[in-house]
Amino acid sequence: MAYTVAISGINAIDNPGPGTGIAKSLKESLLDVRTIGLAYDAMEPGIYMDWVIDKSYILPYPSGDVESYITRLLDIHAIEHIDVIISALDSELPVFMKIESELARHGIRIMVPSRQSFRDRSKDKLSELAPKIGLKYPSTMAVTRVSELDKAADEYGFPLMIKGPFYEAFKVNSKEEAEKQFHTLAAKWGFPILAQKVINGEEYNLVGLGDGEGNDLGHLAIKKMVITKLGKVWTNVSIRNERIFEACRKFLELSKWRGGFELELMLEPEENELYLIEVNPRFPAWVYMATGCGINLPERMVRHLLNQTCNTHSSYDAGRIMVRYTDELISNIKAFERLTTYGES
Amino acid sequence: MDIAKLHNLAISGTGFIFDPVTGNSFNTNETGLFIINHLKSGEPVSRLTSTLVEEYDVSAETAEQDILQMIETLRSHYLI
């Protein structure tokens, strides 16, 4: 039986979304899947990658009117008969958490965290979460004024991380730079801005899937080998680290996380301490790495939602390498025309 | 010297060493491989110099330098 899975985050650009990796994972699974791309811009590359995304539609931004968002999704559903949606962007999640039951009434299934667990992993709550899952958290000050920012800089020194309350972070090297990014982030995301001590060490990440009852549906850990100027992973290697796995287990038990997630960690080698940097509430852009190592989390998510038996093991080899690369594809202006005129490919 | 972490290492005959716990890797030569494997087997550093002298027919000074260098490499990767 063929299933229709709609996937967002198909912006496979230099700051890549996870959507094309999710779609590729589903296409390589034993499921018979028709993939629908949910895009916000006619230039999202996934729209044109017709070997992984079968058909795409443009959606209104999730930050706008919720009613318009639902209406558009249900219009697409009327044509495509969507079985499952895999939301892959942070900004969509609050909307999907709100409309999950309405989507269910129309037969559309989605795996999203509870509002409580979503809130508990927000940036301003990480200092409470980290010790509960056996991790440290870098010293951080929530600042709303430049004078407080100066105080943080005096205490933590430079370089210093300046983070928005929801998204974006910059490493700054002077008070002038800190002040500039403080104003930029405040204008974009509001207050408080977080000033955080920089932890020097190696970056580690874990991708996982929770069933919402504290159970682990699979996970995989990596060490970042090469990152881009935007801090995005370009090359990574799979690792097997019991301390990271233990943090994952505790996180799932504590939060009862439902859906995909990513733990961003930093290992400070001198003290051999693991720091929690962030918990992303969805699959990361490198989710296909797990699939390549035999842990197909998007497939497991779809099977779980369809009440099918799915693997839950996390048995994989350390030493597998993911190498991202650039590529070009040639399409026709007609595809762009259809998207900009009719909102679909 | 705590050598527990050496048991996790994936050691290739080419001299490529990979730590599956941290993802760190480095290359070494035949002598380096010999030293790591003997440390792994629990041979004390004090006896390793004479073992190396016997195996490679080098002076005790050279053997000691090679051992110290490898210990430093392992330390820099937080493996001992």
mmCIF file of N, CA and C in Angstrom, chain A residues 252-313:
data_model
loop_
_atom_site.group_PDB
_atom_site.id
_atom_site.type_symbol
_atom_site.label_atom_id
_atom_site.label_comp_id
_atom_site.label_asym_id
_atom_site.label_seq_id
_atom_site.Cartn_x
_atom_site.Cartn_y
_atom_site.Cartn_z
ATOM 1 N N LEU A 252 14.878 11.387 27.146
ATOM 2 C CA LEU A 252 13.602 10.791 26.723
ATOM 3 C C LEU A 252 12.720 10.435 27.918
ATOM 4 N N GLU A 253 13.340 9.872 28.936
ATOM 5 C CA GLU A 253 12.586 9.498 30.138
ATOM 6 C C GLU A 253 11.964 10.724 30.798
ATOM 7 N N LEU A 254 12.769 11.771 30.883
ATOM 8 C CA LEU A 254 12.349 12.985 31.584
ATOM 9 C C LEU A 254 11.301 13.778 30.800
ATOM 10 N N SER A 255 11.578 13.954 29.512
ATOM 11 C CA SER A 255 10.717 14.858 28.728
ATOM 12 C C SER A 255 9.531 14.135 28.083
ATOM 13 N N LYS A 256 9.620 12.801 28.001
ATOM 14 C CA LYS A 256 8.610 12.036 27.249
ATOM 15 C C LYS A 256 8.489 12.635 25.843
ATOM 16 N N TRP A 257 9.637 12.869 25.255
ATOM 17 C CA TRP A 257 9.661 13.545 23.951
ATOM 18 C C TRP A 257 8.943 12.720 22.886
ATOM 19 N N ARG A 258 8.144 13.407 22.086
ATOM 20 C CA ARG A 258 7.418 12.740 21.006
ATOM 21 C C ARG A 258 7.870 13.349 19.680
ATOM 22 N N GLY A 259 8.587 12.566 18.891
ATOM 23 C CA GLY A 259 9.062 13.059 17.607
ATOM 24 C C GLY A 259 10.575 13.044 17.508
ATOM 25 N N GLY A 260 11.052 13.658 16.439
ATOM 26 C CA GLY A 260 12.495 13.712 16.215
ATOM 27 C C GLY A 260 13.121 14.819 17.048
ATOM 28 N N PHE A 261 14.385 14.662 17.353
ATOM 29 C CA PHE A 261 15.092 15.702 18.104
ATOM 30 C C PHE A 261 16.589 15.584 17.849
ATOM 31 N N GLU A 262 17.295 16.632 18.231
ATOM 32 C CA GLU A 262 18.750 16.634 18.120
ATOM 33 C C GLU A 262 19.337 17.235 19.390
ATOM 34 N N LEU A 263 20.284 16.522 20.000
ATOM 35 C CA LEU A 263 21.024 17.086 21.130
ATOM 36 C C LEU A 263 22.324 17.646 20.581
ATOM 37 N N GLU A 264 22.593 18.915 20.859
ATOM 38 C CA GLU A 264 23.870 19.526 20.466
ATOM 39 C C GLU A 264 24.740 19.598 21.708
ATOM 40 N N LEU A 265 25.915 19.015 21.628
ATOM 41 C CA LEU A 265 26.785 18.891 22.795
ATOM 42 C C LEU A 265 28.197 19.374 22.491
ATOM 43 N N MET A 266 28.909 19.677 23.554
ATOM 44 C CA MET A 266 30.309 20.075 23.413
ATOM 45 C C MET A 266 31.106 19.312 24.465
ATOM 46 N N LEU A 267 32.192 18.692 24.034
ATOM 47 C CA LEU A 267 33.046 17.984 25.000
ATOM 48 C C LEU A 267 34.261 18.851 25.303
ATOM 49 N N GLU A 268 34.382 19.248 26.558
ATOM 50 C CA GLU A 268 35.531 20.039 26.990
ATOM 51 C C GLU A 268 36.598 19.022 27.398
ATOM 52 N N PRO A 269 37.693 18.909 26.617
ATOM 53 C CA PRO A 269 38.603 17.774 26.823
ATOM 54 C C PRO A 269 39.434 17.834 28.099
ATOM 55 N N GLU A 270 39.789 19.033 28.568
ATOM 56 C CA GLU A 270 40.638 19.121 29.772
ATOM 57 C C GLU A 270 39.952 18.496 30.988
ATOM 58 N N GLU A 271 38.680 18.908 31.189
ATOM 59 C CA GLU A 271 37.931 18.371 32.343
ATOM 60 C C GLU A 271 37.105 17.146 31.965
ATOM 61 N N ASN A 272 37.127 16.810 30.663
ATOM 62 C CA ASN A 272 36.332 15.689 30.150
ATOM 63 C C ASN A 272 34.857 15.848 30.523
ATOM 64 N N GLU A 273 34.353 17.085 30.374
ATOM 65 C CA GLU A 273 32.959 17.376 30.711
ATOM 66 C C GLU A 273 32.142 17.551 29.433
ATOM 67 N N LEU A 274 30.927 16.990 29.453
ATOM 68 C CA LEU A 274 30.012 17.155 28.321
ATOM 69 C C LEU A 274 29.028 18.281 28.629
ATOM 70 N N TYR A 275 28.947 19.244 27.741
ATOM 71 C CA TYR A 275 28.033 20.379 27.926
ATOM 72 C C TYR A 275 26.864 20.267 26.959
ATOM 73 N N LEU A 276 25.684 20.614 27.440
ATOM 74 C CA LEU A 276 24.520 20.689 26.573
ATOM 75 C C LEU A 276 24.480 22.094 25.971
ATOM 76 N N ILE A 277 24.451 22.172 24.662
ATOM 77 C CA ILE A 277 24.429 23.487 24.011
ATOM 78 C C ILE A 277 23.003 23.818 23.556
ATOM 79 N N GLU A 278 22.325 22.834 22.989
ATOM 80 C CA GLU A 278 20.965 23.073 22.510
ATOM 81 C C GLU A 278 20.202 21.757 22.334
ATOM 82 N N VAL A 279 18.875 21.826 22.404
ATOM 83 C CA VAL A 279 18.039 20.682 22.033
ATOM 84 C C VAL A 279 17.129 21.167 20.907
ATOM 85 N N ASN A 280 17.347 20.652 19.720
ATOM 86 C CA ASN A 280 16.503 21.053 18.590
ATOM 87 C C ASN A 280 15.288 20.139 18.507
ATOM 88 N N PRO A 281 14.095 20.716 18.335
ATOM 89 C CA PRO A 281 12.865 19.929 18.463
ATOM 90 C C PRO A 281 12.410 19.223 17.188
ATOM 91 N N ARG A 282 13.341 18.768 16.403
ATOM 92 C CA ARG A 282 13.006 18.118 15.113
ATOM 93 C C ARG A 282 14.263 17.419 14.621
ATOM 94 N N PHE A 283 14.109 16.646 13.539
ATOM 95 C CA PHE A 283 15.284 15.999 12.960
ATOM 96 C C PHE A 283 16.261 17.073 12.483
ATOM 97 N N PRO A 284 17.566 16.818 12.583
ATOM 98 C CA PRO A 284 18.535 17.786 12.040
ATOM 99 C C PRO A 284 18.723 17.578 10.537
ATOM 100 N N ALA A 285 19.407 18.524 9.909
ATOM 101 C CA ALA A 285 19.620 18.449 8.451
ATOM 102 C C ALA A 285 20.458 17.230 8.064
ATOM 103 N N TRP A 286 21.240 16.687 9.022
ATOM 104 C CA TRP A 286 22.099 15.538 8.704
ATOM 105 C C TRP A 286 21.422 14.199 9.036
ATOM 106 N N VAL A 287 20.083 14.192 9.159
ATOM 107 C CA VAL A 287 19.357 12.981 9.573
ATOM 108 C C VAL A 287 19.628 11.794 8.637
ATOM 109 N N TYR A 288 19.954 12.086 7.388
ATOM 110 C CA TYR A 288 20.219 10.996 6.434
ATOM 111 C C TYR A 288 21.451 10.172 6.844
ATOM 112 N N MET A 289 22.343 10.782 7.630
ATOM 113 C CA MET A 289 23.510 10.053 8.141
ATOM 114 C C MET A 289 23.055 8.816 8.922
ATOM 115 N N ALA A 290 22.023 9.005 9.763
ATOM 116 C CA ALA A 290 21.509 7.876 10.551
ATOM 117 C C ALA A 290 20.971 6.788 9.612
ATOM 118 N N THR A 291 20.250 7.215 8.578
ATOM 119 C CA THR A 291 19.710 6.262 7.608
ATOM 120 C C THR A 291 20.844 5.476 6.961
ATOM 121 N N GLY A 292 21.900 6.190 6.595
ATOM 122 C CA GLY A 292 23.055 5.546 5.965
ATOM 123 C C GLY A 292 23.751 4.568 6.893
ATOM 124 N N CYS A 293 23.533 4.722 8.198
ATOM 125 C CA CYS A 293 24.145 3.813 9.181
ATOM 126 C C CYS A 293 23.155 2.735 9.616
ATOM 127 N N GLY A 294 22.000 2.671 8.961
ATOM 128 C CA GLY A 294 21.039 1.609 9.268
ATOM 129 C C GLY A 294 19.976 1.974 10.283
ATOM 130 N N ILE A 295 19.917 3.269 10.659
ATOM 131 C CA ILE A 295 18.893 3.711 11.620
ATOM 132 C C ILE A 295 17.996 4.708 10.877
ATOM 133 N N ASN A 296 17.003 4.186 10.174
ATOM 134 C CA ASN A 296 16.153 5.050 9.342
ATOM 135 C C ASN A 296 15.026 5.646 10.215
ATOM 136 N N LEU A 297 15.328 6.785 10.808
ATOM 137 C CA LEU A 297 14.381 7.387 11.765
ATOM 138 C C LEU A 297 13.114 7.926 11.093
ATOM 139 N N PRO A 298 13.200 8.566 9.903
ATOM 140 C CA PRO A 298 11.948 8.993 9.259
ATOM 141 C C PRO A 298 11.021 7.808 8.959
ATOM 142 N N GLU A 299 11.600 6.685 8.516
ATOM 143 C CA GLU A 299 10.779 5.490 8.269
ATOM 144 C C GLU A 299 10.139 5.007 9.580
ATOM 145 N N ARG A 300 10.921 5.001 10.650
ATOM 146 C CA ARG A 300 10.388 4.557 11.948
ATOM 147 C C ARG A 300 9.261 5.479 12.411
ATOM 148 N N MET A 301 9.441 6.791 12.158
ATOM 149 C CA MET A 301 8.397 7.743 12.557
ATOM 150 C C MET A 301 7.097 7.451 11.810
ATOM 151 N N VAL A 302 7.204 7.243 10.500
ATOM 152 C CA VAL A 302 6.007 6.992 9.693
ATOM 153 C C VAL A 302 5.347 5.682 10.134
ATOM 154 N N ARG A 303 6.148 4.640 10.297
ATOM 155 C CA ARG A 303 5.587 3.344 10.718
ATOM 156 C C ARG A 303 4.919 3.460 12.094
ATOM 157 N N HIS A 304 5.565 4.192 13.005
ATOM 158 C CA HIS A 304 4.988 4.359 14.347
ATOM 159 C C HIS A 304 3.636 5.057 14.246
ATOM 160 N N LEU A 305 3.565 6.087 13.425
ATOM 161 C CA LEU A 305 2.310 6.833 13.278
ATOM 162 C C LEU A 305 1.222 5.995 12.615
ATOM 163 N N LEU A 306 1.641 5.058 11.763
ATOM 164 C CA LEU A 306 0.680 4.205 11.069
ATOM 165 C C LEU A 306 0.378 2.924 11.867
ATOM 166 N N ASN A 307 0.871 2.899 13.124
ATOM 167 C CA ASN A 307 0.685 1.734 14.008
ATOM 168 C C ASN A 307 1.265 0.458 13.423
ATOM 169 N N GLN A 308 2.353 0.613 12.685
ATOM 170 C CA GLN A 308 3.039 -0.572 12.157
ATOM 171 C C GLN A 308 4.223 -0.896 13.073
ATOM 172 N N THR A 309 4.656 -2.140 13.039
ATOM 173 C CA THR A 309 5.835 -2.518 13.823
ATOM 174 C C THR A 309 7.050 -1.829 13.206
ATOM 175 N N CYS A 310 7.879 -1.244 14.059
ATOM 176 C CA CYS A 310 9.100 -0.629 13.519
ATOM 177 C C CYS A 310 10.297 -1.012 14.371
ATOM 178 N N ASN A 311 11.461 -0.989 13.757
ATOM 179 C CA ASN A 311 12.698 -1.243 14.502
ATOM 180 C C ASN A 311 12.884 -0.150 15.545
ATOM 181 N N THR A 312 13.505 -0.515 16.666
ATOM 182 C CA THR A 312 13.805 0.516 17.655
ATOM 183 C C THR A 312 15.279 0.447 18.073
ATOM 184 N N HIS A 313 16.025 -0.447 17.437
ATOM 185 C CA HIS A 313 17.422 -0.615 17.852
ATOM 186 C C HIS A 313 18.275 0.587 17.432
#
